[in-house]
CSV table of C-alpha atoms in Angstrom, one decimal:
chain,number,residue,atom,x,y,z
W,1,MET,CA,-14.0,2.7,-4.2
W,2,LEU,CA,-11.1,2.1,-1.7
W,3,VAL,CA,-8.0,0.6,-3.2
W,4,LEU,CA,-5.5,-1.1,-0.8
W,5,LEU,CA,-1.9,-0.8,-2.1
W,6,PRO,CA,1.5,-2.2,-0.6
W,7,PRO,CA,4.2,0.5,-0.5
W,8,SER,CA,7.6,-0.2,-2.4
W,9,GLU,CA,11.1,-0.7,-0.7
W,10,GLY,CA,12.6,1.8,-3.3
W,11,LYS,CA,11.7,5.3,-2.3
W,12,ALA,CA,12.5,8.8,-3.8
W,13,SER,CA,14.3,10.7,-1.8
W,14,SER,CA,12.8,13.3,0.9
W,15,GLY,CA,11.4,16.6,-0.7
W,16,ARG,CA,12.7,20.1,0.3
W,17,GLY,CA,9.6,21.6,1.8
W,18,ALA,CA,8.2,21.9,5.2
W,19,PRO,CA,8.8,18.4,7.1
W,20,LEU,CA,6.6,16.1,8.5
W,21,LYS,CA,3.4,17.1,10.4
W,22,LEU,CA,1.9,13.6,11.9
W,23,GLU,CA,-1.6,15.6,12.7
W,24,SER,CA,-1.9,16.5,9.1
W,25,LEU,CA,-1.8,12.7,7.7
W,26,SER,CA,-5.0,11.1,6.6
W,27,LEU,CA,-6.8,8.3,9.1
W,28,PRO,CA,-6.3,10.6,12.3
W,29,ARG,CA,-7.1,7.2,14.5
W,30,LEU,CA,-3.8,6.3,13.5
W,31,THR,CA,-2.1,9.1,15.3
W,32,GLU,CA,-1.1,8.0,18.2
W,33,ALA,CA,0.1,4.7,16.7
W,34,ARG,CA,2.3,6.3,14.3
W,35,ALA,CA,4.0,8.5,16.6
W,36,ALA,CA,5.1,5.5,18.8
W,37,VAL,CA,6.7,3.7,15.7
W,38,LEU,CA,8.5,6.8,14.6
W,39,ASP,CA,9.6,7.6,17.8
W,40,GLU,CA,11.5,4.1,18.2
W,41,LEU,CA,12.5,4.0,14.8
W,42,VAL,CA,14.2,7.2,15.3
W,43,GLU,CA,15.8,6.5,18.4
W,44,LEU,CA,17.1,3.1,17.2
W,45,CYS,CA,18.5,4.3,14.2
W,46,ALA,CA,20.3,7.2,16.1
W,47,ALA,CA,21.5,5.1,19.0
W,48,ASP,CA,23.0,2.3,17.5
W,49,GLU,CA,23.6,1.6,13.5
W,50,ASP,CA,24.9,-2.2,13.7
W,51,LYS,CA,21.5,-2.7,15.5
W,52,ALA,CA,19.5,-0.8,13.4
W,53,ARG,CA,20.7,-2.5,10.5
W,54,GLU,CA,19.9,-5.7,11.9
W,55,VAL,CA,16.3,-5.1,12.9
W,56,LEU,CA,15.3,-3.7,10.0
W,57,GLY,CA,17.1,-6.4,7.7
W,58,LEU,CA,19.3,-4.2,5.7
W,59,SER,CA,22.2,-5.2,3.7
W,60,GLU,CA,25.9,-3.6,4.1
W,61,GLY,CA,25.1,-1.7,1.1
W,62,LEU,CA,22.0,0.2,2.4
W,63,ARG,CA,23.3,1.2,5.6
W,64,GLY,CA,22.7,4.8,4.4
W,65,GLU,CA,19.0,4.1,4.8
W,66,ILE,CA,19.7,4.2,8.7
W,67,ALA,CA,21.2,8.0,8.4
W,68,LYS,CA,17.7,8.9,6.4
W,69,ASN,CA,16.0,7.3,9.5
W,70,THR,CA,17.1,9.4,12.0
W,71,GLU,CA,16.1,12.7,10.2
W,72,LEU,CA,12.4,11.7,9.8
W,73,ARG,CA,11.3,14.7,12.1
W,74,THR,CA,13.3,17.2,9.8
W,75,ALA,CA,13.7,15.9,6.5
W,76,GLY,CA,11.5,17.7,4.0
W,77,ALA,CA,8.2,15.9,3.2
W,78,ARG,CA,6.6,15.3,-0.2
W,79,PRO,CA,3.2,13.6,-1.5
W,80,ALA,CA,3.5,9.9,-0.6
W,81,GLY,CA,2.2,9.1,-4.6
W,82,GLU,CA,5.8,10.9,-5.1
W,83,VAL,CA,7.6,8.8,-2.6
W,84,TYR,CA,6.7,5.6,-3.6
W,85,THR,CA,8.5,3.9,-6.6
W,86,GLY,CA,9.0,0.5,-8.2
W,87,VAL,CA,7.5,-1.6,-10.7
W,88,LEU,CA,3.8,-1.1,-9.6
W,89,TYR,CA,4.2,2.7,-8.9
W,90,ASP,CA,6.0,2.8,-12.5
W,91,ALA,CA,2.9,1.3,-13.8
W,92,LEU,CA,0.2,3.5,-12.1
W,93,ASP,CA,2.2,6.4,-13.1
W,94,LEU,CA,0.5,9.0,-11.0
W,95,ALA,CA,2.2,11.8,-12.4
W,96,SER,CA,0.9,11.2,-16.0
W,97,LEU,CA,-2.4,11.0,-15.0
W,98,ASP,CA,-5.4,13.9,-16.0
W,99,THR,CA,-6.7,16.1,-13.4
W,100,ALA,CA,-10.1,14.1,-12.5
W,101,ALA,CA,-8.0,11.0,-12.3
W,102,LYS,CA,-5.8,12.4,-10.2
W,103,ARG,CA,-8.4,13.7,-7.6
W,104,ARG,CA,-10.0,10.2,-8.0
W,105,ALA,CA,-6.6,8.9,-6.9
W,106,GLY,CA,-6.5,11.2,-4.2
W,107,ARG,CA,-9.9,9.9,-2.8
W,108,SER,CA,-9.5,6.1,-3.7
W,109,LEU,CA,-5.8,5.3,-3.1
W,110,LEU,CA,-4.4,4.2,0.5
W,111,VAL,CA,-0.9,3.0,0.9
W,112,PHE,CA,-0.1,0.5,3.5
W,113,SER,CA,3.2,1.3,5.3
W,114,GLY,CA,5.1,-0.2,8.6
W,115,LEU,CA,5.7,3.2,9.6
W,116,TRP,CA,2.5,5.3,8.9
W,117,GLY,CA,0.0,2.5,9.0
W,118,ALA,CA,-1.6,3.5,5.9
W,119,VAL,CA,-1.5,6.8,4.2
W,120,ARG,CA,-3.1,8.4,1.1
W,121,VAL,CA,-1.1,9.5,-1.7
W,122,THR,CA,-1.5,13.1,-1.2
W,123,ASP,CA,-0.2,12.7,2.5
W,124,ARG,CA,3.4,14.3,2.8
W,125,ILE,CA,5.9,12.4,4.1
W,126,PRO,CA,9.8,11.8,4.3
W,127,SER,CA,11.4,9.1,2.4
W,128,TYR,CA,11.8,6.0,4.9
W,129,ARG,CA,12.8,2.5,5.4
W,130,CYS,CA,10.7,0.2,7.7
W,131,SER,CA,8.8,-2.6,6.3
W,132,MET,CA,5.9,-4.1,7.8
W,133,GLY,CA,8.0,-7.3,8.8
W,134,VAL,CA,10.2,-5.2,10.9
W,135,ARG,CA,10.0,-6.3,14.4
W,136,LEU,CA,11.1,-3.4,16.7
W,137,PRO,CA,12.9,-4.1,20.1
W,138,GLY,CA,9.9,-2.0,22.1
W,139,LEU,CA,7.1,-2.4,20.2
W,140,GLY,CA,7.3,-5.8,18.6
W,141,ALA,CA,6.1,-7.0,15.6
W,142,LEU,CA,4.8,-4.1,13.5
W,143,GLY,CA,1.7,-6.0,11.9
W,144,GLY,CA,0.6,-6.8,15.2
W,145,HIS,CA,1.2,-3.2,16.3
W,146,TRP,CA,-1.0,-1.9,13.8
W,147,ARG,CA,-3.9,-4.2,14.0
W,148,THR,CA,-6.0,-2.3,17.0
W,149,PRO,CA,-5.6,1.0,15.4
W,150,MET,CA,-6.5,-0.2,11.4
W,151,ALA,CA,-9.5,-2.0,13.0
W,152,ALA,CA,-10.7,1.3,14.3
W,153,ALA,CA,-9.6,3.6,11.3
W,154,LEU,CA,-10.2,1.2,8.0
W,155,PRO,CA,-13.9,0.3,8.2
W,156,GLU,CA,-14.6,4.0,8.2
W,157,ALA,CA,-11.9,4.6,5.3
W,158,ALA,CA,-13.8,1.9,3.5
W,159,GLY,CA,-17.1,3.7,3.6
W,160,ALA,CA,-19.9,1.6,1.6
W,161,GLY,CA,-18.2,0.7,-1.3
W,162,LEU,CA,-15.8,-1.7,-2.6
W,163,VAL,CA,-12.6,-2.3,-1.1
W,164,LEU,CA,-9.9,-3.3,-3.7
W,165,ASP,CA,-7.1,-5.4,-1.8
W,166,LEU,CA,-4.0,-5.4,-3.7
W,167,ARG,CA,-1.5,-5.8,-0.6
W,168,SER,CA,1.0,-8.6,-0.3
W,169,SER,CA,0.6,-10.6,2.7
W,170,ALA,CA,2.8,-8.8,4.9
W,171,TYR,CA,1.0,-5.9,4.9
W,172,ALA,CA,-2.5,-7.7,4.6
W,173,SER,CA,-1.4,-8.8,8.2
W,174,ALA,CA,-2.1,-5.3,9.6
W,175,TRP,CA,-5.9,-5.0,8.7
W,176,LYS,CA,-8.2,-8.1,7.5
W,177,PRO,CA,-11.7,-7.0,6.2
W,178,LYS,CA,-14.3,-8.7,8.3
W,179,GLY,CA,-18.1,-9.1,8.0
W,180,GLU,CA,-20.0,-6.7,5.8
W,181,VAL,CA,-16.7,-5.1,4.8
W,182,ALA,CA,-15.4,-8.2,3.7
W,183,GLY,CA,-18.2,-8.9,1.2
W,184,ARG,CA,-17.6,-6.2,-0.6
W,185,THR,CA,-13.7,-6.8,-0.9
W,186,ALA,CA,-12.1,-8.1,-3.8
W,187,THR,CA,-8.5,-9.3,-3.9
W,188,VAL,CA,-6.4,-10.1,-7.1
W,189,ARG,CA,-3.9,-12.8,-8.1
W,190,VAL,CA,-1.9,-12.2,-11.7
W,191,LEU,CA,-1.5,-15.6,-13.6
W,192,HIS,CA,0.1,-16.6,-16.2
W,193,ALA,CA,-2.7,-17.5,-18.8
W,194,PRO,CA,-1.2,-20.8,-20.7
W,195,THR,CA,-0.1,-22.3,-17.1
W,196,ARG,CA,-2.0,-20.8,-14.4
W,197,LYS,CA,1.0,-20.2,-12.5
W,198,VAL,CA,1.4,-17.2,-10.4
W,199,VAL,CA,3.5,-14.4,-11.9
W,200,SER,CA,6.5,-12.5,-10.2
W,201,HIS,CA,7.4,-9.3,-11.8
W,202,PHE,CA,4.6,-8.8,-14.0
W,203,ASN,CA,2.2,-9.4,-10.8
W,204,LYS,CA,3.2,-5.8,-9.5
W,205,ALA,CA,3.0,-4.0,-13.1
W,206,THR,CA,-0.2,-5.6,-14.0
W,207,LYS,CA,-1.6,-4.2,-10.4
W,208,GLY,CA,-0.2,-0.8,-11.3
W,209,LYS,CA,-1.9,-1.0,-15.0
W,210,ILE,CA,-5.5,-2.0,-13.4
W,211,VAL,CA,-5.5,0.8,-10.8
W,212,ARG,CA,-4.4,3.0,-13.7
W,213,SER,CA,-7.0,2.0,-16.2
W,214,LEU,CA,-10.1,2.2,-13.3
W,215,LEU,CA,-8.8,5.6,-12.5
W,216,SER,CA,-8.7,6.8,-15.9
W,217,ALA,CA,-11.8,5.5,-16.9
W,218,GLY,CA,-13.4,6.7,-13.9
W,219,ALA,CA,-15.1,3.4,-13.2
W,220,VAL,CA,-16.7,3.6,-9.7
W,221,PRO,CA,-17.6,-0.1,-9.4
W,222,LYS,CA,-19.9,-0.6,-6.3
W,223,GLY,CA,-19.1,-4.2,-5.5
W,224,PRO,CA,-16.8,-7.0,-6.7
W,225,ALA,CA,-19.1,-8.3,-9.1
W,226,GLU,CA,-19.4,-4.9,-10.9
W,227,LEU,CA,-15.6,-4.5,-10.7
W,228,VAL,CA,-15.4,-7.9,-12.7
W,229,GLU,CA,-17.9,-6.2,-15.4
W,230,ALA,CA,-15.7,-3.2,-15.3
W,231,LEU,CA,-12.1,-4.9,-15.9
W,232,ARG,CA,-13.7,-6.8,-18.4
W,233,ASP,CA,-14.9,-3.7,-20.3
W,234,LEU,CA,-11.1,-2.3,-19.8
W,235,GLY,CA,-9.8,-5.3,-21.8
W,236,TYR,CA,-8.8,-7.4,-18.8
W,237,VAL,CA,-9.4,-11.3,-18.7
W,238,VAL,CA,-10.5,-11.8,-15.4
W,239,GLU,CA,-11.8,-15.2,-13.6
W,240,VAL,CA,-13.8,-15.2,-10.9
W,241,GLU,CA,-16.0,-17.4,-8.6
W,242,PRO,CA,-18.1,-15.8,-6.4
W,243,PRO,CA,-17.5,-16.7,-2.4
W,244,ALA,CA,-19.8,-19.4,-1.3
W,245,LYS,CA,-20.8,-17.6,2.1
W,246,ALA,CA,-21.4,-13.7,2.8
W,247,GLY,CA,-18.9,-12.1,4.6
W,248,THR,CA,-16.2,-13.5,2.5
W,249,ALA,CA,-13.6,-11.4,0.3
W,250,TRP,CA,-14.0,-12.3,-3.7
W,251,ALA,CA,-11.0,-13.6,-5.2
W,252,LEU,CA,-10.5,-12.5,-8.7
W,253,ASP,CA,-7.7,-13.8,-11.2
W,254,VAL,CA,-6.6,-11.6,-14.0
W,255,LEU,CA,-4.8,-13.7,-16.9
W,256,VAL,CA,-1.7,-12.2,-18.8
W,257,THR,CA,0.5,-13.6,-21.4
W,258,GLU,CA,3.7,-11.7,-20.0
W,259,VAL,CA,5.5,-13.1,-17.1
W,260,HIS,CA,8.5,-11.3,-16.9
């Protein structure tokens, strides 16, 4: 099972250990594309703070994030699973998983990123600010920048099992499963049970809880149909209509009563 996650805007501070080593990150097919984004981002932030703030879409209060980006090559790195914070990651709570579940997380979870493309939660990275929606002056829109290298790297990472796609639309733009891989991919919406409306804040929390539940239970569904069964066994209310044609992702609706 491969679980595709969005990153979080909020991130923990960089670590005190060794700095980033691009060549040590998972999915080595992405190394060249990562280096290109890293080089331009560092140069942009070091050269013109005001322009960098505009390009990155940062408020005046987040100006300090620009200085952080200038130090990406030298700042201490820490596991990505510790760097990413926010609602989804709070609900997932990787640190409190037991040893076996943590090993499963290291094998299964892939976090998409405007800067790194995608990393496993065990990959060591510094804290940074660069969303997938950014358009860098040289490379252009990052969603487009990542499509070709992702098309080479992600089918291999997906292997032959289930792909559980929990990304937001901006990060989904970097790679869309196709063909046979799409046929074993499932996306998830979180709906308010009484109204069938999409929830906002609790959407992220529910997705984090879903991933935690699967990891803790040691569930390894082989495909979308098995995922539906596994989630129902874990107490989730799931509605699904299998796709009408082959090579199309399954769309699952998870119903919740809390909407905050």
